[in-house]
Short mmCIF file of C-alpha atoms in Angstrom, two decimals:
data_model
loop_
_atom_site.label_atom_id
_atom_site.label_comp_id
_atom_site.label_asym_id
_atom_site.label_seq_id
_atom_site.Cartn_x
_atom_site.Cartn_y
_atom_site.Cartn_z
CA TRP A 4 0.00 0.00 0.00
CA ARG A 5 1.11 3.52 -0.75
CA THR A 6 1.93 5.58 2.33
CA PHE A 7 1.30 9.29 2.77
CA ASN A 8 2.96 12.05 4.73
CA LEU A 9 0.21 14.61 4.26
CA ILE A 10 -3.15 14.99 2.50
CA SER A 11 -4.39 18.45 1.52
CA VAL A 12 -8.16 18.92 1.77
CA VAL A 13 -9.21 21.98 -0.23
CA VAL A 14 -12.53 23.44 0.92
CA PRO A 15 -14.02 26.21 -1.27
CA ALA A 16 -16.69 28.05 0.72
CA LEU A 17 -19.27 30.74 -0.02
CA ASN A 18 -21.88 31.71 2.58
CA GLU A 19 -21.67 28.40 4.43
CA GLU A 20 -22.14 29.50 8.04
CA GLU A 21 -24.69 26.70 8.56
CA ASN A 22 -22.39 23.89 7.40
CA LEU A 23 -18.80 25.02 7.90
CA ARG A 24 -18.27 23.85 11.48
CA SER A 25 -19.71 20.43 10.75
CA ALA A 26 -17.71 20.13 7.53
CA VAL A 27 -14.40 20.71 9.32
CA LEU A 28 -15.26 18.22 12.09
CA GLN A 29 -16.37 15.57 9.59
CA ILE A 30 -13.23 16.01 7.49
CA ARG A 31 -11.05 15.40 10.55
CA GLU A 32 -13.09 12.36 11.52
CA ALA A 33 -12.86 10.93 8.00
CA ALA A 34 -9.08 11.39 8.00
CA ARG A 35 -8.84 9.36 11.21
CA ASP A 36 -11.04 6.64 9.71
CA ALA A 37 -8.87 6.57 6.59
CA GLY A 38 -5.97 5.28 8.65
CA ASN A 39 -4.84 8.23 10.72
CA VAL A 40 -3.53 10.10 7.70
CA LEU A 41 -2.19 13.55 8.41
CA ILE A 42 -4.20 16.32 6.78
CA GLU A 43 -4.04 20.02 6.17
CA ILE A 44 -7.43 21.69 5.68
CA ILE A 45 -7.22 24.60 3.25
CA ILE A 46 -10.39 26.70 3.41
CA VAL A 47 -10.79 29.32 0.71
CA ASP A 48 -13.58 31.79 1.42
CA ASP A 49 -14.90 33.21 -1.83
CA GLY A 50 -16.13 36.57 -0.55
CA SER A 51 -18.86 35.36 1.82
CA SER A 52 -21.41 37.93 2.99
CA ASP A 53 -22.92 35.95 5.88
CA GLY A 54 -21.17 34.81 9.07
CA THR A 55 -18.73 32.46 7.35
CA GLN A 56 -15.73 34.75 7.60
CA GLN A 57 -16.31 35.40 11.30
CA ILE A 58 -16.44 31.66 11.97
CA LEU A 59 -13.21 31.18 10.04
CA LYS A 60 -11.42 33.94 11.93
CA THR A 61 -12.53 32.94 15.42
CA GLU A 62 -13.16 29.18 15.36
CA CYS A 63 -11.03 27.63 12.61
CA THR A 64 -7.67 28.32 14.19
CA ALA A 65 -6.33 24.78 14.69
CA PRO A 66 -2.77 24.06 13.46
CA ASP A 67 -4.09 21.73 10.75
CA THR A 68 -6.14 24.51 9.12
CA ARG A 69 -5.07 27.29 6.76
CA ILE A 70 -7.51 29.94 5.59
CA PHE A 71 -7.49 32.23 2.57
CA PHE A 72 -9.95 35.05 1.89
CA SER A 73 -11.03 36.54 -1.43
CA ALA A 74 -12.03 40.19 -1.26
CA HIS A 75 -14.86 39.56 -3.70
CA ASN A 76 -16.86 36.62 -5.02
CA GLU A 77 -14.51 35.30 -7.70
CA GLY A 78 -16.22 31.95 -8.37
CA LYS A 79 -15.66 28.37 -7.26
CA GLY A 80 -12.96 27.76 -9.85
CA SER A 81 -10.92 30.66 -8.52
CA ALA A 82 -11.25 29.36 -4.96
CA VAL A 83 -10.21 25.84 -5.97
CA ARG A 84 -7.20 27.20 -7.84
CA VAL A 85 -6.06 29.07 -4.73
CA GLY A 86 -6.33 25.86 -2.73
CA ILE A 87 -4.40 23.89 -5.33
CA ARG A 88 -1.66 26.49 -5.45
CA GLU A 89 -1.25 26.51 -1.67
CA ALA A 90 -1.47 22.74 -1.09
CA LYS A 91 1.57 20.90 0.28
CA GLY A 92 0.27 17.34 0.69
CA ASP A 93 1.20 14.23 -1.24
CA TYR A 94 -2.40 14.10 -2.41
CA LEU A 95 -5.10 16.75 -2.69
CA VAL A 96 -8.83 16.23 -2.36
CA ILE A 97 -11.55 18.81 -3.05
CA GLN A 98 -14.34 18.79 -0.45
CA ASP A 99 -17.17 21.30 -0.82
CA ALA A 100 -18.19 23.03 2.39
CA ASP A 101 -21.91 22.52 1.74
CA LEU A 102 -21.72 18.79 2.63
CA GLU A 103 -23.57 17.61 -0.46
CA TYR A 104 -20.73 15.10 -0.51
CA ASN A 105 -20.12 13.09 2.66
CA PRO A 106 -16.54 13.44 3.97
CA GLN A 107 -16.68 9.80 5.07
CA ASP A 108 -16.37 8.85 1.40
CA PHE A 109 -12.85 10.26 1.65
CA VAL A 110 -12.00 6.86 3.21
CA THR A 111 -13.14 4.99 0.10
CA MET A 112 -11.15 7.30 -2.16
CA MET A 113 -7.99 6.89 -0.09
CA ASN A 114 -8.39 3.11 -0.13
CA CYS A 115 -8.58 3.25 -3.93
CA VAL A 116 -5.33 5.22 -4.05
CA ARG A 117 -3.64 2.66 -1.82
CA GLU A 118 -4.93 -0.41 -3.63
CA LYS A 119 -4.53 0.79 -7.22
CA ASP A 120 -1.61 3.20 -6.78
CA SER A 121 -3.78 5.83 -8.50
CA ASP A 122 -2.86 9.39 -9.36
CA VAL A 123 -6.50 10.45 -9.79
CA VAL A 124 -9.67 9.18 -8.08
CA TYR A 125 -13.20 10.52 -8.62
CA GLY A 126 -16.16 9.97 -6.35
CA SER A 127 -19.04 9.11 -8.69
CA ARG A 128 -22.64 9.86 -7.75
CA PHE A 129 -23.93 7.56 -10.49
CA LEU A 130 -21.78 4.46 -10.13
CA ASN A 131 -24.16 1.63 -9.17
CA LYS A 132 -27.02 4.05 -8.47
CA LYS A 133 -29.45 6.43 -10.18
CA GLY A 134 -31.72 9.32 -9.34
CA VAL A 135 -29.42 11.14 -6.94
CA THR A 136 -29.80 14.47 -8.73
CA SER A 137 -32.61 16.34 -10.47
CA LEU A 138 -33.54 15.27 -13.99
CA TRP A 139 -32.03 18.46 -15.43
CA HIS A 140 -28.69 18.10 -13.65
CA ARG A 141 -28.59 14.39 -14.50
CA PHE A 142 -29.17 15.15 -18.19
CA VAL A 143 -26.46 17.84 -18.33
CA ASN A 144 -23.96 15.66 -16.51
CA TYR A 145 -24.75 12.65 -18.72
CA PHE A 146 -24.29 14.73 -21.87
CA LEU A 147 -20.98 16.21 -20.72
CA THR A 148 -19.69 12.87 -19.45
CA GLN A 149 -20.51 11.02 -22.66
CA LEU A 150 -19.00 13.81 -24.75
CA CYS A 151 -15.84 13.55 -22.69
CA ASN A 152 -15.78 9.77 -23.08
CA VAL A 153 -16.08 10.04 -26.86
CA LEU A 154 -13.37 12.71 -27.12
CA PHE A 155 -10.86 11.09 -24.80
CA GLY A 156 -11.68 7.40 -24.92
CA SER A 157 -12.51 7.36 -21.21
CA ARG A 158 -15.25 5.42 -19.44
CA LEU A 159 -16.36 7.88 -16.77
CA THR A 160 -19.81 7.91 -15.20
CA ASP A 161 -19.61 11.32 -13.48
CA MET A 162 -17.11 13.79 -14.92
CA GLU A 163 -18.76 16.71 -13.12
CA THR A 164 -18.47 15.28 -9.64
CA CYS A 165 -17.11 17.80 -7.17
CA TYR A 166 -15.39 15.04 -5.19
CA LYS A 167 -11.99 14.70 -6.86
CA LEU A 168 -8.68 13.46 -5.49
CA PHE A 169 -5.36 14.06 -7.25
CA LYS A 170 -1.71 13.44 -6.68
CA ARG A 171 -0.63 16.98 -5.85
CA SER A 172 2.51 17.01 -8.02
CA PHE A 173 0.42 15.88 -10.99
CA LEU A 174 -2.33 18.46 -10.44
CA GLN A 175 -0.01 21.39 -9.83
CA GLY A 176 1.61 20.65 -13.17
CA ILE A 177 -1.67 21.30 -14.99
CA PRO A 178 -2.40 24.95 -15.91
CA LEU A 179 -5.94 25.88 -14.86
CA GLN A 180 -7.85 29.05 -15.66
CA SER A 181 -11.55 28.49 -14.87
CA ARG A 182 -13.20 30.91 -12.47
CA GLY A 183 -16.61 29.30 -12.02
CA PHE A 184 -18.18 25.85 -11.84
CA GLU A 185 -16.69 24.95 -15.22
CA ILE A 186 -13.55 24.10 -13.22
CA GLU A 187 -14.96 20.56 -12.95
CA VAL A 188 -14.85 20.09 -16.73
CA GLU A 189 -11.43 21.71 -17.03
CA LEU A 190 -9.94 19.48 -14.33
CA THR A 191 -11.25 16.36 -16.06
CA THR A 192 -10.37 17.18 -19.64
CA LYS A 193 -6.88 18.41 -18.81
CA ALA A 194 -6.20 15.39 -16.61
CA LEU A 195 -7.23 13.12 -19.48
CA ARG A 196 -5.10 15.09 -21.94
CA ALA A 197 -2.18 14.51 -19.58
CA LYS A 198 -2.87 10.75 -19.94
CA ALA A 199 -4.17 10.27 -16.41
CA HIS A 200 -6.22 7.16 -15.74
CA ILE A 201 -9.13 8.25 -13.57
CA HIS A 202 -10.42 5.62 -11.17
CA GLU A 203 -14.02 6.05 -9.98
CA VAL A 204 -15.50 4.89 -6.68
CA PRO A 205 -19.17 5.22 -5.65
CA VAL A 206 -19.97 8.00 -3.18
CA SER A 207 -23.10 9.18 -1.45
CA TYR A 208 -24.71 12.46 -2.44
CA HIS A 209 -27.25 14.70 -0.73
CA GLY A 210 -28.08 17.43 -3.20
CA ARG A 211 -29.35 20.76 -1.98
CA THR A 212 -32.15 22.76 -3.53
CA TYR A 213 -31.74 26.39 -4.54
CA HIS A 214 -33.81 27.26 -1.48
CA ASP A 215 -31.19 25.50 0.64
CA GLY A 216 -28.40 27.48 -0.95
CA LYS A 217 -27.38 25.52 -4.07
CA LYS A 218 -25.44 27.88 -6.31
CA ILE A 219 -24.90 26.13 -9.65
CA GLY A 220 -27.40 26.99 -12.41
CA TRP A 221 -28.16 26.38 -16.08
CA ARG A 222 -25.68 29.05 -17.19
CA ASP A 223 -22.93 27.00 -15.57
CA GLY A 224 -23.93 24.07 -17.78
CA VAL A 225 -23.54 26.29 -20.85
CA HIS A 226 -20.09 27.42 -19.65
CA ALA A 227 -19.11 23.79 -19.08
CA VAL A 228 -19.97 22.85 -22.66
CA GLN A 229 -17.98 25.84 -23.93
CA THR A 230 -15.02 24.75 -21.81
#
């Protein structure tokens, strides 16, 4: 099994005062369950206007946590790129602060890295299951995923998953420029262009509604296709 000195967990956050505390606690718990791996939690606040920044400044002060603030809302892609740039771990995993993805699935992803010696692991919402997203989001994701598979000869089931794990040295060698949610497409297509074999593992998913604070919309689907 591959051993690790440090795992970087990049957490992009925008107006997540309701979920942030729980997200940090669950990430630490998942790291312990993954075999006591050492982690650094890199939280990138993307110009929050609620109480998120106050929580970060007063409660997220543990030695395993580093925080970066954007003066304005730059977009998820910008926040993820900051986290990637600042990461120091052997591997890097992206964990959204909204907890649509369960941090416990981090254990499954790490086990895949150890067993298959992978450089890239995706947590798929659609592997062995259906109906975990709305019909519209499922259609857009299916279209983009199949287009990607045709173009790159891959066999992915969920290219737009937000739960992605990369070998840091591999990821930091890929130039990224996306500012918004199209970062998911850019990460996948550029990883495949770099000849990465992406392993997928099934993960749980609890999608939020727009009333609950979900931020991705149809325009983001258009941007993803253009990417």
